[in-house]
Amino acid sequence: MGSRGTGRVCAGARQLYELKQRAAEYYRTNGVPGRIEEALNVIFFSNPDDVYGALANWFTEISKAPVISRMTGKKVLDGTGQLTVQVEILCIVQNNEKSMSSVVMSAGSGLTDSVISEAAEASERKREQSVATALEWIREALNPLLKGLVPTEQLKADQLLSDYFTEKLEEQVRKQEVKEAEFPLVPVPSKPVTPLKKRKNSPKGRRSPTSEKSIPPAEPAEPVLKGSIAIGATSLAVAKAGSVVNKSPLYLYIASLKHKQQLAQKMTMPIPLVTLLSCGKSAPGKMNLMKEVIGIPSTDLTIRESIDVFLALQKQISVLTDKVTKAGPVVKNLTSLGCIALACDRLEQPLDIIQEACNHLRLELGRNIQLAINCAAHELMDYTKGKYEVMNGNFKSPDEMVDMYVDLISRYPSIIALIDPLRKEDQEQWTNIYNTLSSKCYLIAEAATKSVSKLLESRNTNIPRSSGLVMKHIDGTTISHLIEVVQLVEGENQITIMGSMEEESSEDSLADLAVGLEARFIKLGGLIRGERATKYNRLLVIEEEMRDSEILDQRQNHTFPYIADKPQTSLKSNTTPSEETEEGHHQ
């Protein structure tokens, strides 16, 4: 071999030696030799049948935490066939990209079934624009914003999302200011509506100049920023991915976020509020008041037992309403709330039907089952008259509404909750009904409260004096925001109800949120529609898991705290409940 060939061999040997040295340094720097020795010792003493499987599992436990590699957004349909957004999060897991979570969030418009076609078409256009904007946000901004983030860093993720959302809000305000500067509008101040009162001896059709108490005008609707659904959906998707990384069910992961890892030894299931009938404005018949007549199971019933009871009750109600009455067959249909919409001409009619159905099943209304009424009063106000139209042609002032509810509860003590009995603007009447009935039943604000973001944004936000609030995870609400508001509500000695949208998707995470946030109730609608059944099914799974892991605790009986002389005009993070309370109990 010549000197040139010998040189090539020496150079190759030197390169091989240097490569071995770099490899040794690389593995030594990453602690591989020690880890391998530890793994071999552990595996040897455990003596597994599958040695390589055991080694793979062992190294999986010490591998790097997954990080978000990218997000995708898709245009999908919700349970009513309306456009909404799906968010998927993918992570790098052991050097491979893997889908970690997917969320479909409702993009409900909040419109009722009775809206006119023009409003429905306008809402549809806004929905399409909002979905398109949300997908643009996800693709162009949120995807690079969260890339490289560990999914378990929920607070950091939510802060990034909130900062981006705030930036978009400020951008919208600037655009609006420029628009108003170019085309100034003359403001028209809203005035209280002063209904005229008829004199007893006035001729028919004439009104007296004597006026009744004026009512406050309706507050402007909270503006919803187009695309904001991307924020809420992404935050929930990050939480779901974090629960996968932690190898924990979502409800336990949410509970750990709420309690900062210090989990209670026992947890309870939320009480399901199951919609049985709808007799509101969108239903046939004369009555407008009862948008939802809701069943509340006894606190000692499991989710499984509760659903079985309400399935039987729903079937019996259907049989009763199929019968021919003196006035002919009962008009009914099915609503997006997952229940029967029934034509009723009297306030007592739906309650009497439920009472009769209970009698057939030998259930005691008021003990085995109690009731809640979603009055949806904000949908009943006739602003030309300044009164609520509780039935077609039957109008009542806010003060008369309070009297009506007091009479209704006295005649039907099985009703232990009223949801939105008045508009949020009727603060005086909310206080009156609270002082009168809050020791007998829950007075719940749903549409009558503010959005989660508004509750956090201002500490002096006026809200009705109530027993509790319905929380909804929608639009720009992050998981961190939701946790913060629930803690504020609990600090005010109020109860939390997790509620679904009227236009729901098949996403079942709401059940996990309700359990993890320790909500007293969960309001999902009826048992008929599939997008609602998925959430009830998820509750069944969670209950079984909690029972198997021995963390399922018994619920407490209903307690209706009355807080005397406590003006409830805001939620304050440093407020503690008054110690001077009178409590009423319902067993």
Coordinates of C-alpha atoms in Angstrom, one line a residue:
M1 CA 0.0 0.0 0.0
G2 CA 1.4 3.4 -0.9
S3 CA 1.8 6.4 1.3
R4 CA -1.4 8.0 -0.3
G5 CA -3.5 4.9 0.6
T6 CA -2.0 4.8 4.1
G7 CA -2.9 8.4 4.6
R8 CA -6.5 7.8 3.6
V9 CA -6.8 4.9 6.1
C10 CA -5.3 7.1 8.9
A11 CA -7.7 9.9 8.0
G12 CA -10.7 7.6 8.1
A13 CA -9.6 6.1 11.4
R14 CA -9.2 9.6 12.8
Q15 CA -12.7 10.6 11.7
L16 CA -14.1 7.4 13.2
Y17 CA -12.4 8.1 16.5
E18 CA -13.6 11.7 16.5
L19 CA -17.1 10.5 15.7
K20 CA -17.0 8.1 18.6
Q21 CA -15.8 10.8 20.9
R22 CA -18.6 13.2 19.9
A23 CA -21.2 10.4 20.4
A24 CA -19.8 9.6 23.8
E25 CA -19.8 13.2 24.8
Y26 CA -23.4 13.7 23.4
Y27 CA -24.7 10.7 25.4
R28 CA -22.7 11.7 28.5
T29 CA -24.0 15.2 28.3
N30 CA -27.6 13.9 28.2
G31 CA -27.0 11.4 31.0
V32 CA -27.7 8.5 28.8
P33 CA -25.2 5.9 30.3
G34 CA -26.5 6.5 33.8
R35 CA -30.1 6.3 32.7
I36 CA -29.5 3.1 30.8
E37 CA -27.9 1.5 33.8
E38 CA -30.8 2.6 36.0
A39 CA -33.3 1.3 33.5
L40 CA -31.6 -2.1 33.2
N41 CA -31.4 -2.5 37.0
V42 CA -35.1 -1.6 37.5
I43 CA -36.3 -3.8 34.6
F44 CA -34.1 -6.7 35.8
F45 CA -35.7 -6.8 39.3
S46 CA -39.3 -6.3 38.0
N47 CA -38.7 -9.3 35.6
P48 CA -41.3 -8.4 33.0
D49 CA -42.5 -10.7 30.2
D50 CA -42.0 -8.0 27.6
V51 CA -38.5 -6.6 28.3
Y52 CA -38.5 -4.2 25.4
G53 CA -42.0 -3.0 26.2
A54 CA -40.9 -2.3 29.8
L55 CA -37.8 -0.4 28.6
A56 CA -40.0 1.7 26.3
N57 CA -42.4 2.5 29.1
W58 CA -39.6 3.4 31.4
F59 CA -38.0 5.8 28.9
T60 CA -41.3 7.3 28.0
E61 CA -41.7 8.5 31.6
I62 CA -38.5 10.5 31.5
S63 CA -38.8 11.8 27.9
K64 CA -39.3 15.5 27.3
A65 CA -42.7 17.0 27.9
P66 CA -44.8 17.4 24.7
V67 CA -44.8 20.9 23.2
I68 CA -47.4 22.4 20.8
S69 CA -46.1 22.2 17.3
R70 CA -49.1 23.7 15.5
M71 CA -52.9 24.3 15.6
T72 CA -55.5 23.8 12.9
G73 CA -58.9 25.3 12.5
K74 CA -61.8 23.9 10.5
K75 CA -65.3 25.0 9.6
V76 CA -67.8 22.5 10.9
L77 CA -71.5 22.2 11.8
D78 CA -73.0 22.3 15.3
G79 CA -76.0 20.2 16.5
T80 CA -78.5 22.4 14.7
G81 CA -76.6 22.4 11.4
Q82 CA -75.2 25.9 12.0
L83 CA -71.6 26.9 11.2
T84 CA -69.0 26.8 13.9
V85 CA -65.3 26.2 14.5
Q86 CA -63.2 23.2 15.4
V87 CA -59.8 23.7 16.9
E88 CA -57.2 20.9 16.9
I89 CA -53.9 21.0 18.8
L90 CA -50.9 18.9 17.7
C91 CA -47.8 18.4 19.8
I92 CA -44.3 16.9 19.3
V93 CA -44.4 13.8 21.5
Q94 CA -41.2 11.7 21.6
N95 CA -40.0 13.4 18.3
N96 CA -43.2 12.6 16.5
E97 CA -46.1 15.0 15.8
K98 CA -49.4 13.8 17.4
S99 CA -52.9 15.1 17.6
M100 CA -53.5 15.9 21.4
S101 CA -57.0 17.4 21.5
S102 CA -59.9 18.7 19.4
V103 CA -62.7 21.1 20.4
V104 CA -65.9 22.1 18.6
M105 CA -67.4 25.1 20.3
S106 CA -70.8 26.5 19.7
A107 CA -71.0 29.8 17.8
G108 CA -74.6 30.4 18.9
S109 CA -76.1 33.8 18.1
G110 CA -78.3 33.9 21.1
L111 CA -81.4 34.5 19.0
T112 CA -84.7 32.9 20.0
D113 CA -86.8 30.6 17.8
S114 CA -89.3 33.4 17.3
V115 CA -87.0 35.9 15.5
I116 CA -88.2 37.2 12.2
S117 CA -86.6 35.9 9.0
E118 CA -84.7 39.1 8.3
A119 CA -83.0 39.0 11.7
A120 CA -82.2 35.3 11.2
E121 CA -80.6 36.0 7.9
A122 CA -78.5 38.8 9.4
S123 CA -77.5 36.5 12.2
E124 CA -76.5 33.9 9.7
R125 CA -74.3 36.4 7.9
K126 CA -72.6 37.5 11.1
R127 CA -72.0 33.9 12.1
E128 CA -70.3 33.2 8.8
Q129 CA -68.1 36.3 9.1
S130 CA -67.3 35.4 12.7
V131 CA -66.3 31.8 11.8
A132 CA -64.2 33.0 8.9
T133 CA -62.4 35.6 11.2
A134 CA -61.8 32.9 13.8
L135 CA -60.2 30.6 11.3
E136 CA -58.0 33.5 10.2
W137 CA -56.9 34.2 13.8
I138 CA -56.1 30.6 14.4
R139 CA -54.1 30.3 11.1
E140 CA -52.2 33.6 11.1
A141 CA -51.8 34.6 14.8
L142 CA -52.7 32.0 17.4
N143 CA -50.8 29.1 15.7
P144 CA -47.4 30.9 15.9
L145 CA -48.3 32.5 19.2
L146 CA -48.7 29.1 21.0
K147 CA -46.0 27.1 19.1
G148 CA -43.5 25.6 21.4
L149 CA -45.7 26.0 24.5
V150 CA -46.1 23.1 26.9
P151 CA -49.9 22.3 27.0
T152 CA -49.9 22.1 30.8
E153 CA -49.0 25.9 31.0
Q154 CA -52.6 26.9 31.0
L155 CA -52.2 30.2 32.7
K156 CA -49.4 31.2 30.2
A157 CA -51.5 30.1 27.3
D158 CA -54.6 32.0 28.5
Q159 CA -52.6 35.1 29.1
L160 CA -51.2 35.0 25.6
L161 CA -54.8 34.5 24.3
S162 CA -56.2 37.3 26.4
D163 CA -53.5 39.7 25.4
Y164 CA -54.2 39.0 21.7
F165 CA -57.9 39.4 22.3
T166 CA -57.4 42.7 24.1
E167 CA -55.3 43.9 21.2
K168 CA -58.1 43.0 18.7
L169 CA -60.6 44.8 20.9
E170 CA -58.5 48.0 21.0
E171 CA -58.0 47.8 17.3
Q172 CA -61.8 47.6 16.8
V173 CA -62.3 50.7 19.1
R174 CA -59.7 52.7 17.1
K175 CA -61.5 51.8 13.9
Q176 CA -64.8 52.8 15.4
E177 CA -63.4 56.1 16.6
V178 CA -62.1 56.9 13.1
K179 CA -65.4 56.0 11.5
E180 CA -67.3 58.2 14.0
A181 CA -64.9 61.0 13.3
E182 CA -65.6 60.8 9.6
F183 CA -69.4 60.2 10.0
P184 CA -70.5 61.6 13.4
L185 CA -73.8 60.4 14.7
V186 CA -76.1 62.5 16.8
P187 CA -76.7 60.5 20.0
V188 CA -80.3 59.8 20.9
P189 CA -80.5 59.4 24.7
S190 CA -82.6 56.5 25.9
K191 CA -85.5 57.4 28.1
P192 CA -87.3 55.3 30.6
V193 CA -90.6 53.9 29.3
T194 CA -93.6 55.3 31.2
P195 CA -96.7 53.2 30.5
L196 CA -100.1 54.9 30.7
K197 CA -102.6 53.6 33.1
K198 CA -106.3 53.2 32.3
R199 CA -108.8 54.9 34.6
K200 CA -111.5 52.6 35.8
N201 CA -114.3 54.7 34.3
S202 CA -112.5 55.6 31.1
P203 CA -114.3 54.7 27.9
K204 CA -113.0 51.6 26.1
G205 CA -110.0 52.4 24.0
R206 CA -109.1 55.7 25.8
R207 CA -106.2 56.1 28.2
S208 CA -106.0 58.4 31.2
P209 CA -103.1 60.8 31.6
T210 CA -102.3 59.1 34.9
S211 CA -98.9 57.3 34.4
E212 CA -97.6 54.2 36.1
K213 CA -94.0 53.8 37.4
S214 CA -91.5 54.1 34.5
I215 CA -89.2 51.2 33.7
P216 CA -85.5 51.4 32.9
P217 CA -84.7 51.1 29.2
A218 CA -82.9 48.0 28.0
E219 CA -79.2 48.0 28.3
P220 CA -77.4 47.8 24.9
A221 CA -76.4 44.3 24.0
E222 CA -72.8 43.4 24.8
P223 CA -70.9 43.5 21.5
V224 CA -69.3 40.3 20.4
L225 CA -66.0 40.7 18.5
K226 CA -66.0 38.7 15.3
G227 CA -63.6 35.7 15.6
S228 CA -63.7 35.7 19.4
I229 CA -64.9 32.1 19.4
A230 CA -61.3 31.2 18.5
I231 CA -60.1 32.4 21.9
G232 CA -62.5 30.3 23.9
A233 CA -62.1 27.2 21.7
T234 CA -58.3 27.4 21.8
S235 CA -58.2 27.8 25.6
L236 CA -60.3 24.7 26.0
A237 CA -58.3 22.8 23.5
V238 CA -55.1 23.6 25.4
A239 CA -56.8 22.4 28.6
K240 CA -57.8 19.1 27.0
A241 CA -54.2 18.7 25.7
G242 CA -52.8 19.4 29.1
S243 CA -55.1 16.8 30.7
V244 CA -53.7 14.2 28.1
V245 CA -50.1 15.2 28.9
N246 CA -50.9 14.8 32.7
K247 CA -52.7 11.5 32.0
S248 CA -55.6 12.9 33.9
P249 CA -59.4 13.1 33.0
L250 CA -60.3 16.7 32.0
Y251 CA -62.5 17.2 35.1
L252 CA -59.7 16.4 37.5
Y253 CA -57.3 18.5 35.5
I254 CA -59.7 21.5 35.7
A255 CA -60.1 20.9 39.4
S256 CA -56.3 20.9 39.8
L257 CA -56.2 24.3 38.0
K258 CA -58.9 25.7 40.2
H259 CA -57.2 24.5 43.4
K260 CA -53.6 24.9 42.2
Q261 CA -52.9 21.2 42.4
Q262 CA -54.4 20.9 46.0
L263 CA -57.3 18.6 45.2
A264 CA -59.9 17.7 47.7
Q265 CA -60.2 14.1 48.6
K266 CA -63.9 14.0 47.7
M267 CA -65.9 15.6 44.9
T268 CA -69.6 15.7 44.1
M269 CA -71.4 15.6 40.8
P270 CA -73.4 18.6 39.7
I271 CA -77.2 18.3 39.9
P272 CA -78.6 18.0 36.3
L273 CA -81.3 20.5 35.4
V274 CA -83.3 18.6 32.8
T275 CA -85.7 20.5 30.6
L276 CA -89.1 18.8 30.4
L277 CA -91.3 21.2 28.6
S278 CA -91.1 24.5 26.7
C279 CA -94.0 26.9 26.8
G280 CA -92.3 30.2 25.9
K281 CA -92.8 32.6 23.0
S282 CA -91.5 30.2 20.5
A283 CA -94.0 27.5 21.5
P284 CA -97.5 27.3 20.2
G285 CA -100.3 28.5 22.4
K286 CA -101.1 31.7 24.3
M287 CA -98.5 31.5 27.1
N288 CA -95.2 33.2 26.8
L289 CA -93.7 32.9 30.3
M290 CA -92.3 29.5 30.8
K291 CA -89.5 29.1 28.2
E292 CA -88.3 26.0 30.1
V293 CA -90.0 23.9 32.8
I294 CA -87.1 22.1 34.3
G295 CA -86.9 19.0 36.5
I296 CA -84.5 18.8 39.4
P297 CA -83.8 15.4 40.8
S298 CA -83.5 14.7 44.5
T299 CA -80.0 15.3 45.8
D300 CA -79.5 11.7 46.8
L301 CA -80.1 10.4 43.3
T302 CA -77.1 9.5 41.1
I303 CA -76.8 10.8 37.6
R304 CA -77.8 7.4 36.3
E305 CA -80.9 7.3 38.6
S306 CA -81.8 10.9 37.7
I307 CA -81.7 10.2 33.9
D308 CA -83.8 7.1 34.3
V309 CA -86.4 9.0 36.3
F310 CA -86.6 11.8 33.7
L311 CA -86.7 9.4 30.8
A312 CA -89.7 7.8 32.3
L313 CA -91.3 11.2 33.1
Q314 CA -90.6 12.5 29.6
K315 CA -92.3 9.4 28.1
Q316 CA -95.3 9.8 30.4
I317 CA -95.6 13.5 29.6
S318 CA -95.6 12.6 25.9
V319 CA -98.4 10.1 26.4
L320 CA -100.5 12.6 28.3
T321 CA -100.0 15.4 25.8
D322 CA -100.9 13.0 22.9
K323 CA -104.4 12.6 24.4
V324 CA -107.4 14.5 22.9
T325 CA -108.7 17.2 25.2
K326 CA -112.1 18.9 25.1
A327 CA -110.5 21.6 22.9
G328 CA -109.0 19.1 20.6
P329 CA -105.5 17.6 20.3
V330 CA -102.6 19.4 22.1
V331 CA -100.3 21.2 19.7
K332 CA -96.7 20.3 20.3
N333 CA -93.3 20.0 18.6
L334 CA -89.6 19.5 19.5
T335 CA -87.2 22.4 20.2
S336 CA -83.5 22.8 19.9
L337 CA -83.5 22.7 23.7
G338 CA -84.1 19.0 23.5
C339 CA -87.7 19.0 24.9
I340 CA -91.3 19.2 23.9
A341 CA -92.7 22.6 23.0
L342 CA -96.3 22.6 24.3
A343 CA -99.2 24.9 23.5
C344 CA -100.5 26.2 26.9
D345 CA -103.1 28.7 27.6
R346 CA -102.8 28.9 31.4
L347 CA -99.9 29.4 33.8
E348 CA -100.8 26.3 35.7
Q349 CA -101.2 24.0 32.7
P350 CA -97.6 22.7 32.2
L351 CA -97.2 22.3 36.0
D352 CA -100.4 20.3 36.2
I353 CA -99.3 18.1 33.3
I354 CA -96.0 17.3 35.1
Q355 CA -98.0 16.7 38.4
E356 CA -100.2 14.2 36.6
A357 CA -97.3 12.4 35.0
C358 CA -95.6 12.1 38.4
N359 CA -98.8 10.6 39.8
H360 CA -98.8 8.0 37.1
L361 CA -95.2 7.1 38.0
R362 CA -95.9 7.3 41.7
L363 CA -93.3 10.0 42.1
E364 CA -93.9 12.7 44.7
L365 CA -93.5 16.1 43.1
G366 CA -91.6 18.2 45.7
R367 CA -89.7 15.3 47.2
N368 CA -88.6 12.9 44.4
I369 CA -88.6 15.6 41.9
Q370 CA -88.6 19.4 42.2
L371 CA -89.0 22.1 39.5
A372 CA -87.3 25.2 38.1
I373 CA -88.8 27.7 35.7
N374 CA -86.7 29.5 33.1
C375 CA -88.9 32.5 32.7
A376 CA -86.7 34.3 30.1
A377 CA -88.3 37.5 31.1
H378 CA -86.1 39.6 28.8
E379 CA -87.9 38.0 25.8
L380 CA -91.3 39.1 27.1
M381 CA -91.0 42.9 27.6
D382 CA -93.2 45.0 25.3
Y383 CA -91.4 48.3 25.4
T384 CA -94.3 50.2 23.8
K385 CA -96.4 49.3 26.9
G386 CA -93.6 49.1 29.4
K387 CA -94.9 45.7 30.6
Y388 CA -94.2 42.0 30.3
E389 CA -96.5 40.0 28.0
V390 CA -96.8 36.8 30.1
M391 CA -99.6 35.6 27.8
N392 CA -100.9 36.8 24.5
G393 CA -102.7 40.1 25.4
N394 CA -102.0 39.7 29.1
F395 CA -99.5 42.3 30.3
K396 CA -97.9 42.8 33.8
S397 CA -95.7 45.5 35.2
P398 CA -92.4 44.5 36.9
D399 CA -94.1 45.0 40.3
E400 CA -97.0 42.8 39.2
M401 CA -94.5 40.2 38.0
V402 CA -93.1 39.9 41.5
D403 CA -96.6 39.4 43.0
M404 CA -97.3 36.7 40.4
Y405 CA -94.1 34.8 41.3
V406 CA -94.9 35.0 45.0
D407 CA -98.3 33.6 44.3
L408 CA -97.0 30.9 42.0
I409 CA -94.4 29.7 44.6
S410 CA -97.1 29.6 47.3
R411 CA -99.3 27.4 45.2
Y412 CA -96.5 25.2 43.8
P413 CA -93.9 24.8 46.5
S414 CA -92.2 22.2 44.4
I415 CA -90.7 25.1 42.4
I416 CA -87.3 25.7 44.0
A417 CA -85.7 27.9 41.3
L418 CA -86.6 30.8 39.0
I419 CA -84.2 31.6 36.2
D420 CA -84.4 35.1 34.8
P421 CA -87.8 36.1 36.4
L422 CA -87.1 39.7 35.4
R423 CA -84.9 41.7 33.1
K424 CA -81.5 42.6 34.5
E425 CA -82.5 46.3 34.2
D426 CA -85.3 45.9 36.8
Q427 CA -82.9 46.1 39.8
E428 CA -85.6 47.3 42.3
Q429 CA -87.9 44.3 41.5
W430 CA -85.0 41.9 41.6
T431 CA -84.3 43.1 45.1
N432 CA -88.0 42.8 46.1
I433 CA -88.3 39.3 44.8
Y434 CA -85.0 38.3 46.4
N435 CA -86.1 39.7 49.8
T436 CA -89.4 37.8 49.5
L437 CA -88.5 34.4 47.9
S438 CA -84.7 33.8 48.3
S439 CA -85.2 31.8 51.5
K440 CA -87.6 29.5 49.7
C441 CA -86.0 29.0 46.3
Y442 CA -83.0 29.9 44.1
L443 CA -83.3 33.1 42.1
I444 CA -80.9 32.6 39.2
A445 CA -79.6 35.1 36.7
E446 CA -78.7 33.8 33.2
A447 CA -79.5 36.3 30.5
A448 CA -79.9 38.8 33.4
T449 CA -76.3 38.7 34.2
K450 CA -73.1 39.8 32.4
S451 CA -70.7 37.8 30.3
V452 CA -67.7 36.3 32.0
S453 CA -65.4 38.9 30.5
K454 CA -67.6 41.8 31.7
L455 CA -67.8 40.4 35.2
L456 CA -64.0 40.4 35.3
E457 CA -63.5 43.6 33.5
S458 CA -65.3 45.9 36.0
R459 CA -65.7 45.5 39.8
N460 CA -68.7 47.8 39.8
T461 CA -70.7 46.0 37.2
N462 CA -74.3 46.1 38.1
I463 CA -75.9 42.7 38.3
P464 CA -79.2 41.6 39.8
R465 CA -79.4 40.5 43.4
S466 CA -79.6 36.8 43.0
S467 CA -78.8 33.4 44.5
G468 CA -76.5 32.4 41.7
L469 CA -75.4 32.8 38.1
V470 CA -75.4 30.7 35.0
M471 CA -71.9 30.5 33.5
K472 CA -71.3 29.7 29.8
H473 CA -68.0 29.0 28.1
I474 CA -68.4 31.0 24.9
D475 CA -66.6 33.5 22.7
G476 CA -63.5 35.0 24.2
T477 CA -63.8 33.3 27.6
T478 CA -60.6 31.4 28.6
I479 CA -60.5 28.6 31.1
S480 CA -58.5 30.8 33.5
H481 CA -61.3 33.5 33.3
L482 CA -63.9 30.9 33.9
I483 CA -62.1 29.7 37.0
E484 CA -61.6 33.2 38.3
V485 CA -65.3 34.1 38.0
V486 CA -66.5 30.9 39.6
Q487 CA -64.3 31.6 42.6
L488 CA -65.7 35.2 42.8
V489 CA -69.2 33.8 42.7
E490 CA -68.5 31.3 45.4
G491 CA -66.9 34.2 47.5
E492 CA -70.3 36.0 47.2
N493 CA -72.0 32.9 48.8
Q494 CA -73.8 32.3 45.5
I495 CA -74.1 29.1 43.5
T496 CA -72.7 28.3 40.1
I497 CA -74.7 26.7 37.3
M498 CA -72.8 25.6 34.1
G499 CA -75.1 26.2 31.2
S500 CA -75.1 25.2 27.5
M501 CA -76.0 27.3 24.5
E502 CA -79.3 27.0 22.8
E503 CA -77.5 26.1 19.6
E504 CA -75.1 23.4 20.9
S505 CA -72.4 21.2 19.4
S506 CA -71.7 17.6 20.2
E507 CA -68.6 18.6 22.3
D508 CA -69.0 17.0 25.7
S509 CA -66.3 19.0 27.7
L510 CA -69.0 21.1 29.4
A511 CA -69.7 18.1 31.7
D512 CA -66.0 18.0 32.7
L513 CA -66.0 21.8 33.3
A514 CA -69.0 21.5 35.5
V515 CA -67.5 18.7 37.6
G516 CA -64.0 20.3 37.8
L517 CA -65.3 23.7 38.7
E518 CA -67.6 22.1 41.3
A519 CA -70.8 23.7 40.0
R520 CA -73.9 23.1 42.0
F521 CA -76.0 22.5 38.9
I522 CA -75.5 21.8 35.2
K523 CA -78.1 23.1 32.7
L524 CA -78.0 21.1 29.5
G525 CA -81.6 21.2 28.2
G526 CA -83.7 18.1 27.6
L527 CA -82.8 14.5 26.8
I528 CA -84.1 14.3 23.3
R529 CA -81.4 15.9 21.0
G530 CA -78.1 14.1 20.4
E531 CA -75.8 17.1 21.1
R532 CA -77.3 17.3 24.6
A533 CA -77.4 13.5 25.1
T534 CA -73.6 13.4 24.6
K535 CA -73.1 15.6 27.6
Y536 CA -75.5 13.6 29.8
N537 CA -73.5 10.5 28.7
R538 CA -70.3 12.1 29.7
L539 CA -71.7 12.8 33.1
L540 CA -72.5 9.1 33.4
V541 CA -68.9 8.2 32.6
I542 CA -67.5 10.7 35.0
E543 CA -69.7 9.5 37.8
E544 CA -68.6 5.9 37.3
E545 CA -65.0 6.9 37.2
M546 CA -65.3 8.9 40.4
R547 CA -67.1 6.0 42.1
D548 CA -64.5 3.5 41.0
S549 CA -61.7 5.8 42.3
E550 CA -63.6 6.3 45.6
I551 CA -63.7 10.1 45.4
L552 CA -67.4 10.5 44.7
D553 CA -69.1 12.2 47.6
Q554 CA -72.8 12.7 48.5
R555 CA -74.4 16.0 47.6
Q556 CA -75.7 18.3 50.3
N557 CA -79.4 19.1 50.5
H558 CA -80.6 22.4 49.0
T559 CA -80.0 25.4 51.2
F560 CA -81.3 28.8 50.3
P561 CA -79.2 31.5 52.1
Y562 CA -80.7 34.9 52.6
I563 CA -78.1 37.6 53.0
A564 CA -79.8 40.5 54.8
D565 CA -79.1 44.1 53.8
K566 CA -76.4 43.2 51.4
P567 CA -76.4 45.4 48.3
Q568 CA -75.3 43.1 45.5
T569 CA -74.1 45.4 42.8
S570 CA -70.7 43.9 42.0
L571 CA -68.5 40.9 42.3
K572 CA -65.4 41.7 44.3
S573 CA -62.4 39.3 44.6
N574 CA -61.7 40.4 48.2
T575 CA -65.3 40.2 49.4
T576 CA -66.3 37.6 52.1
P577 CA -69.9 36.4 52.6
S578 CA -71.8 38.1 55.4
E579 CA -71.8 36.2 58.6
E580 CA -75.3 37.4 59.5
T581 CA -77.5 35.1 57.4
E582 CA -80.9 33.4 57.7
E583 CA -81.1 30.1 56.0
G584 CA -84.1 28.1 54.7
H585 CA -83.7 24.4 53.9
H586 CA -85.4 22.2 51.4
Q587 CA -84.9 18.5 52.0

